[in-house]
Amino acid sequence: MGRSQLEKQKTHEKIVETASRRLREAGLDGIGVADLMKEAGLTVGGFYKHFASRDDLVAEAIQSAFDSWGHKLQAEGVDPAKMTAADIADRYVSTYHRDNPGEGCPFAALTSDISRSGEKARAIATDGLRRNFAGLASKAAGVDEGERRRKAIMAFAMMAGGVGLARISSDEALSAEILETIRDFVTAIDK
């Protein structure tokens, strides 16, 4: 890869990384292309050198957000396959995740936004759901695959929804209670 192609790729990744974080913080309609490009240290005129449309950027940013959890674990030397349901719950249903939506799961930050977004973003989110359900089902106890999958779907829906509800609450004690309740439930799926 030539120097200019490498620079273009790095710039592209910087835009996607910035968009991934900012869209989780502000919502899919909460920040425009001009502001994203400015925050990435670029001019808006360069946007179309990297993306055919805003929808393409949103789709890539959502994919980046889904991939970021695995990259973070890998950087910490953690093998997701060896994590227990309690390990997952402790990381996901936490005050850190609640307080840092730009670094967290796009489902906890953007569920309603993604449901109204373009087909590319929804397809990426659907794949993310499948992976999350499969990962949690592998940790769940149950007499058969169907029971483990049902537990995984319930647990993931509770985690994403619980973090969202904890973010809404202006009452710190209620927010903490929501997180603790969800964490306790998810921790028990492997029993």
PDB file of C-alpha atoms in Angstrom:
ATOM      1  CA  MET A   1       0.000   0.000   0.000  1.00  0.00           C
ATOM      2  CA  GLY A   2       1.415   3.379  -1.029  1.00  0.00           C
ATOM      3  CA  ARG A   3       1.968   6.237   1.396  1.00  0.00           C
ATOM      4  CA  SER A   4      -1.042   8.238   0.178  1.00  0.00           C
ATOM      5  CA  GLN A   5      -3.308   5.177   0.398  1.00  0.00           C
ATOM      6  CA  LEU A   6      -2.033   4.459   3.923  1.00  0.00           C
ATOM      7  CA  GLU A   7      -2.673   8.068   4.943  1.00  0.00           C
ATOM      8  CA  LYS A   8      -6.172   7.926   3.439  1.00  0.00           C
ATOM      9  CA  GLN A   9      -6.869   4.703   5.347  1.00  0.00           C
ATOM     10  CA  LYS A  10      -5.656   6.238   8.625  1.00  0.00           C
ATOM     11  CA  THR A  11      -7.811   9.319   8.028  1.00  0.00           C
ATOM     12  CA  HIS A  12     -10.796   7.114   7.238  1.00  0.00           C
ATOM     13  CA  GLU A  13     -10.275   5.152  10.477  1.00  0.00           C
ATOM     14  CA  LYS A  14      -9.980   8.413  12.449  1.00  0.00           C
ATOM     15  CA  ILE A  15     -13.312   9.631  11.042  1.00  0.00           C
ATOM     16  CA  VAL A  16     -15.009   6.308  11.823  1.00  0.00           C
ATOM     17  CA  GLU A  17     -13.563   6.195  15.349  1.00  0.00           C
ATOM     18  CA  THR A  18     -14.675   9.771  16.050  1.00  0.00           C
ATOM     19  CA  ALA A  19     -18.139   9.086  14.631  1.00  0.00           C
ATOM     20  CA  SER A  20     -18.462   5.840  16.568  1.00  0.00           C
ATOM     21  CA  ARG A  21     -17.831   7.582  19.880  1.00  0.00           C
ATOM     22  CA  ARG A  22     -19.804  10.757  19.150  1.00  0.00           C
ATOM     23  CA  LEU A  23     -22.859   8.986  17.741  1.00  0.00           C
ATOM     24  CA  ARG A  24     -23.088   6.873  20.920  1.00  0.00           C
ATOM     25  CA  GLU A  25     -22.838  10.058  22.969  1.00  0.00           C
ATOM     26  CA  ALA A  26     -25.221  12.264  20.985  1.00  0.00           C
ATOM     27  CA  GLY A  27     -27.418   9.838  19.035  1.00  0.00           C
ATOM     28  CA  LEU A  28     -27.530   9.265  15.288  1.00  0.00           C
ATOM     29  CA  ASP A  29     -29.196  12.630  14.676  1.00  0.00           C
ATOM     30  CA  GLY A  30     -27.352  14.451  17.453  1.00  0.00           C
ATOM     31  CA  ILE A  31     -24.278  15.407  15.448  1.00  0.00           C
ATOM     32  CA  GLY A  32     -23.857  16.346  11.808  1.00  0.00           C
ATOM     33  CA  VAL A  33     -21.179  15.514   9.274  1.00  0.00           C
ATOM     34  CA  ALA A  34     -19.601  18.980   9.505  1.00  0.00           C
ATOM     35  CA  ASP A  35     -19.199  18.702  13.280  1.00  0.00           C
ATOM     36  CA  LEU A  36     -17.833  15.142  13.061  1.00  0.00           C
ATOM     37  CA  MET A  37     -15.275  16.152  10.457  1.00  0.00           C
ATOM     38  CA  LYS A  38     -14.252  19.210  12.483  1.00  0.00           C
ATOM     39  CA  GLU A  39     -13.835  17.070  15.598  1.00  0.00           C
ATOM     40  CA  ALA A  40     -11.687  14.650  13.595  1.00  0.00           C
ATOM     41  CA  GLY A  41      -9.538  17.641  12.602  1.00  0.00           C
ATOM     42  CA  LEU A  42     -10.667  17.603   8.980  1.00  0.00           C
ATOM     43  CA  THR A  43     -12.736  19.730   6.662  1.00  0.00           C
ATOM     44  CA  VAL A  44     -16.219  18.749   5.615  1.00  0.00           C
ATOM     45  CA  GLY A  45     -15.120  18.843   1.977  1.00  0.00           C
ATOM     46  CA  GLY A  46     -13.083  15.673   2.495  1.00  0.00           C
ATOM     47  CA  PHE A  47     -16.037  13.650   3.698  1.00  0.00           C
ATOM     48  CA  TYR A  48     -17.045  12.330   0.271  1.00  0.00           C
ATOM     49  CA  LYS A  49     -13.504  11.126  -0.418  1.00  0.00           C
ATOM     50  CA  HIS A  50     -14.179   8.556   2.303  1.00  0.00           C
ATOM     51  CA  PHE A  51     -17.929   7.874   2.263  1.00  0.00           C
ATOM     52  CA  ALA A  52     -20.648   7.798  -0.369  1.00  0.00           C
ATOM     53  CA  SER A  53     -23.210   9.031   2.156  1.00  0.00           C
ATOM     54  CA  ARG A  54     -23.845   9.796   5.810  1.00  0.00           C
ATOM     55  CA  ASP A  55     -25.632   6.427   6.054  1.00  0.00           C
ATOM     56  CA  ASP A  56     -22.389   4.703   5.012  1.00  0.00           C
ATOM     57  CA  LEU A  57     -20.496   6.513   7.758  1.00  0.00           C
ATOM     58  CA  VAL A  58     -23.176   5.634  10.328  1.00  0.00           C
ATOM     59  CA  ALA A  59     -23.022   1.959   9.329  1.00  0.00           C
ATOM     60  CA  GLU A  60     -19.221   1.869   9.639  1.00  0.00           C
ATOM     61  CA  ALA A  61     -19.338   3.732  12.946  1.00  0.00           C
ATOM     62  CA  ILE A  62     -21.863   1.275  14.356  1.00  0.00           C
ATOM     63  CA  GLN A  63     -19.735  -1.667  13.195  1.00  0.00           C
ATOM     64  CA  SER A  64     -16.730  -0.046  14.845  1.00  0.00           C
ATOM     65  CA  ALA A  65     -18.696   0.367  18.073  1.00  0.00           C
ATOM     66  CA  PHE A  66     -19.653  -3.316  18.077  1.00  0.00           C
ATOM     67  CA  ASP A  67     -16.056  -4.352  17.429  1.00  0.00           C
ATOM     68  CA  SER A  68     -14.585  -2.048  20.089  1.00  0.00           C
ATOM     69  CA  TRP A  69     -15.561  -4.264  23.048  1.00  0.00           C
ATOM     70  CA  GLY A  70     -13.637  -7.235  21.660  1.00  0.00           C
ATOM     71  CA  HIS A  71     -10.640  -5.046  20.829  1.00  0.00           C
ATOM     72  CA  LYS A  72     -10.664  -3.602  24.349  1.00  0.00           C
ATOM     73  CA  LEU A  73     -10.759  -7.062  25.927  1.00  0.00           C
ATOM     74  CA  GLN A  74      -7.984  -8.263  23.642  1.00  0.00           C
ATOM     75  CA  ALA A  75      -5.826  -5.258  24.596  1.00  0.00           C
ATOM     76  CA  GLU A  76      -6.355  -6.177  28.249  1.00  0.00           C
ATOM     77  CA  GLY A  77      -5.387  -9.809  27.589  1.00  0.00           C
ATOM     78  CA  VAL A  78      -8.907 -11.089  28.279  1.00  0.00           C
ATOM     79  CA  ASP A  79     -10.308 -13.983  26.240  1.00  0.00           C
ATOM     80  CA  PRO A  80     -14.070 -13.409  25.814  1.00  0.00           C
ATOM     81  CA  ALA A  81     -14.605 -17.162  25.425  1.00  0.00           C
ATOM     82  CA  LYS A  82     -13.305 -17.679  28.966  1.00  0.00           C
ATOM     83  CA  MET A  83     -15.494 -14.995  30.535  1.00  0.00           C
ATOM     84  CA  THR A  84     -18.353 -16.091  32.751  1.00  0.00           C
ATOM     85  CA  ALA A  85     -21.800 -14.528  32.743  1.00  0.00           C
ATOM     86  CA  ALA A  86     -20.745 -12.717  35.933  1.00  0.00           C
ATOM     87  CA  ASP A  87     -17.635 -11.324  34.204  1.00  0.00           C
ATOM     88  CA  ILE A  88     -19.768 -10.019  31.326  1.00  0.00           C
ATOM     89  CA  ALA A  89     -22.365  -8.542  33.670  1.00  0.00           C
ATOM     90  CA  ASP A  90     -19.706  -6.843  35.816  1.00  0.00           C
ATOM     91  CA  ARG A  91     -18.257  -5.081  32.771  1.00  0.00           C
ATOM     92  CA  TYR A  92     -21.492  -4.309  30.936  1.00  0.00           C
ATOM     93  CA  VAL A  93     -23.868  -3.392  33.763  1.00  0.00           C
ATOM     94  CA  SER A  94     -21.498  -1.004  35.473  1.00  0.00           C
ATOM     95  CA  THR A  95     -21.386   2.612  36.502  1.00  0.00           C
ATOM     96  CA  TYR A  96     -18.474   3.058  34.080  1.00  0.00           C
ATOM     97  CA  HIS A  97     -20.595   1.884  31.138  1.00  0.00           C
ATOM     98  CA  ARG A  98     -23.517   3.985  32.343  1.00  0.00           C
ATOM     99  CA  ASP A  99     -21.371   7.103  32.610  1.00  0.00           C
ATOM    100  CA  ASN A 100     -19.395   6.674  29.371  1.00  0.00           C
ATOM    101  CA  PRO A 101     -21.832   5.981  26.519  1.00  0.00           C
ATOM    102  CA  GLY A 102     -19.252   6.983  23.900  1.00  0.00           C
ATOM    103  CA  GLU A 103     -17.113   4.012  24.919  1.00  0.00           C
ATOM    104  CA  GLY A 104     -19.947   1.572  25.466  1.00  0.00           C
ATOM    105  CA  CYS A 105     -22.332  -0.694  23.685  1.00  0.00           C
ATOM    106  CA  PRO A 106     -24.309   0.860  20.840  1.00  0.00           C
ATOM    107  CA  PHE A 107     -27.389  -1.089  21.911  1.00  0.00           C
ATOM    108  CA  ALA A 108     -27.431   0.647  25.297  1.00  0.00           C
ATOM    109  CA  ALA A 109     -26.913   4.023  23.619  1.00  0.00           C
ATOM    110  CA  LEU A 110     -28.679   3.797  20.261  1.00  0.00           C
ATOM    111  CA  THR A 111     -31.369   1.095  20.176  1.00  0.00           C
ATOM    112  CA  SER A 112     -34.223   3.380  19.162  1.00  0.00           C
ATOM    113  CA  ASP A 113     -31.986   5.338  16.760  1.00  0.00           C
ATOM    114  CA  ILE A 114     -30.764   2.195  15.012  1.00  0.00           C
ATOM    115  CA  SER A 115     -34.332   0.919  14.658  1.00  0.00           C
ATOM    116  CA  ARG A 116     -35.074   4.023  12.547  1.00  0.00           C
ATOM    117  CA  SER A 117     -31.810   4.048  10.598  1.00  0.00           C
ATOM    118  CA  GLY A 118     -30.871   2.692   7.195  1.00  0.00           C
ATOM    119  CA  GLU A 119     -30.794  -0.930   6.147  1.00  0.00           C
ATOM    120  CA  LYS A 120     -26.979  -1.187   6.413  1.00  0.00           C
ATOM    121  CA  ALA A 121     -26.936  -0.072  10.037  1.00  0.00           C
ATOM    122  CA  ARG A 122     -29.849  -2.344  10.933  1.00  0.00           C
ATOM    123  CA  ALA A 123     -28.150  -5.336   9.261  1.00  0.00           C
ATOM    124  CA  ILE A 124     -24.960  -4.657  11.245  1.00  0.00           C
ATOM    125  CA  ALA A 125     -26.993  -4.377  14.451  1.00  0.00           C
ATOM    126  CA  THR A 126     -28.825  -7.620  13.649  1.00  0.00           C
ATOM    127  CA  ASP A 127     -25.495  -9.386  13.270  1.00  0.00           C
ATOM    128  CA  GLY A 128     -24.418  -7.846  16.588  1.00  0.00           C
ATOM    129  CA  LEU A 129     -27.540  -9.193  18.264  1.00  0.00           C
ATOM    130  CA  ARG A 130     -26.876 -12.671  16.923  1.00  0.00           C
ATOM    131  CA  ARG A 131     -23.268 -12.627  18.169  1.00  0.00           C
ATOM    132  CA  ASN A 132     -24.253 -11.318  21.593  1.00  0.00           C
ATOM    133  CA  PHE A 133     -27.027 -13.868  21.976  1.00  0.00           C
ATOM    134  CA  ALA A 134     -24.727 -16.719  20.934  1.00  0.00           C
ATOM    135  CA  GLY A 135     -21.979 -15.560  23.290  1.00  0.00           C
ATOM    136  CA  LEU A 136     -24.307 -15.310  26.261  1.00  0.00           C
ATOM    137  CA  ALA A 137     -26.068 -18.577  25.398  1.00  0.00           C
ATOM    138  CA  SER A 138     -22.692 -20.333  25.605  1.00  0.00           C
ATOM    139  CA  LYS A 139     -22.464 -19.141  29.227  1.00  0.00           C
ATOM    140  CA  ALA A 140     -26.041 -20.000  30.215  1.00  0.00           C
ATOM    141  CA  ALA A 141     -27.226 -23.159  31.902  1.00  0.00           C
ATOM    142  CA  GLY A 142     -30.193 -25.006  30.485  1.00  0.00           C
ATOM    143  CA  VAL A 143     -31.524 -28.383  29.479  1.00  0.00           C
ATOM    144  CA  ASP A 144     -31.282 -27.564  25.779  1.00  0.00           C
ATOM    145  CA  GLU A 145     -30.059 -24.970  23.305  1.00  0.00           C
ATOM    146  CA  GLY A 146     -33.472 -23.296  23.158  1.00  0.00           C
ATOM    147  CA  GLU A 147     -33.548 -22.644  26.906  1.00  0.00           C
ATOM    148  CA  ARG A 148     -29.976 -21.299  26.901  1.00  0.00           C
ATOM    149  CA  ARG A 149     -30.815 -18.997  23.979  1.00  0.00           C
ATOM    150  CA  ARG A 150     -33.964 -17.677  25.697  1.00  0.00           C
ATOM    151  CA  LYS A 151     -31.920 -16.907  28.812  1.00  0.00           C
ATOM    152  CA  ALA A 152     -29.314 -15.149  26.666  1.00  0.00           C
ATOM    153  CA  ILE A 153     -31.913 -12.998  24.883  1.00  0.00           C
ATOM    154  CA  MET A 154     -33.532 -12.023  28.184  1.00  0.00           C
ATOM    155  CA  ALA A 155     -30.166 -11.298  29.806  1.00  0.00           C
ATOM    156  CA  PHE A 156     -28.900  -9.156  26.934  1.00  0.00           C
ATOM    157  CA  ALA A 157     -32.172  -7.240  26.656  1.00  0.00           C
ATOM    158  CA  MET A 158     -32.013  -6.583  30.400  1.00  0.00           C
ATOM    159  CA  MET A 159     -28.393  -5.451  30.246  1.00  0.00           C
ATOM    160  CA  ALA A 160     -28.867  -3.037  27.329  1.00  0.00           C
ATOM    161  CA  GLY A 161     -32.180  -1.770  28.648  1.00  0.00           C
ATOM    162  CA  GLY A 162     -30.916  -1.624  32.214  1.00  0.00           C
ATOM    163  CA  VAL A 163     -27.920   0.524  31.317  1.00  0.00           C
ATOM    164  CA  GLY A 164     -30.247   2.795  29.344  1.00  0.00           C
ATOM    165  CA  LEU A 165     -32.665   3.106  32.257  1.00  0.00           C
ATOM    166  CA  ALA A 166     -29.799   3.737  34.686  1.00  0.00           C
ATOM    167  CA  ARG A 167     -28.646   6.574  32.397  1.00  0.00           C
ATOM    168  CA  ILE A 168     -32.124   8.116  32.438  1.00  0.00           C
ATOM    169  CA  SER A 169     -32.480   8.186  36.212  1.00  0.00           C
ATOM    170  CA  SER A 170     -31.604  11.454  37.931  1.00  0.00           C
ATOM    171  CA  ASP A 171     -31.661   9.562  41.237  1.00  0.00           C
ATOM    172  CA  GLU A 172     -28.230   7.992  41.820  1.00  0.00           C
ATOM    173  CA  ALA A 173     -29.601   5.427  44.285  1.00  0.00           C
ATOM    174  CA  LEU A 174     -32.266   4.278  41.810  1.00  0.00           C
ATOM    175  CA  SER A 175     -29.687   4.149  39.012  1.00  0.00           C
ATOM    176  CA  ALA A 176     -27.391   1.994  41.144  1.00  0.00           C
ATOM    177  CA  GLU A 177     -30.318  -0.242  42.130  1.00  0.00           C
ATOM    178  CA  ILE A 178     -31.182  -0.821  38.461  1.00  0.00           C
ATOM    179  CA  LEU A 179     -27.603  -1.793  37.648  1.00  0.00           C
ATOM    180  CA  GLU A 180     -27.281  -4.089  40.664  1.00  0.00           C
ATOM    181  CA  THR A 181     -30.592  -5.819  39.960  1.00  0.00           C
ATOM    182  CA  ILE A 182     -29.714  -6.488  36.315  1.00  0.00           C
ATOM    183  CA  ARG A 183     -26.186  -7.616  37.220  1.00  0.00           C
ATOM    184  CA  ASP A 184     -27.583 -10.100  39.760  1.00  0.00           C
ATOM    185  CA  PHE A 185     -30.025 -11.516  37.219  1.00  0.00           C
ATOM    186  CA  VAL A 186     -27.431 -11.932  34.443  1.00  0.00           C
ATOM    187  CA  THR A 187     -24.898 -13.471  36.821  1.00  0.00           C
ATOM    188  CA  ALA A 188     -27.444 -16.208  37.626  1.00  0.00           C
ATOM    189  CA  ILE A 189     -28.016 -17.366  34.009  1.00  0.00           C
ATOM    190  CA  ASP A 190     -25.208 -19.890  34.300  1.00  0.00           C
ATOM    191  CA  LYS A 191     -26.850 -21.669  37.220  1.00  0.00           C
TER     192      LYS A 191
END
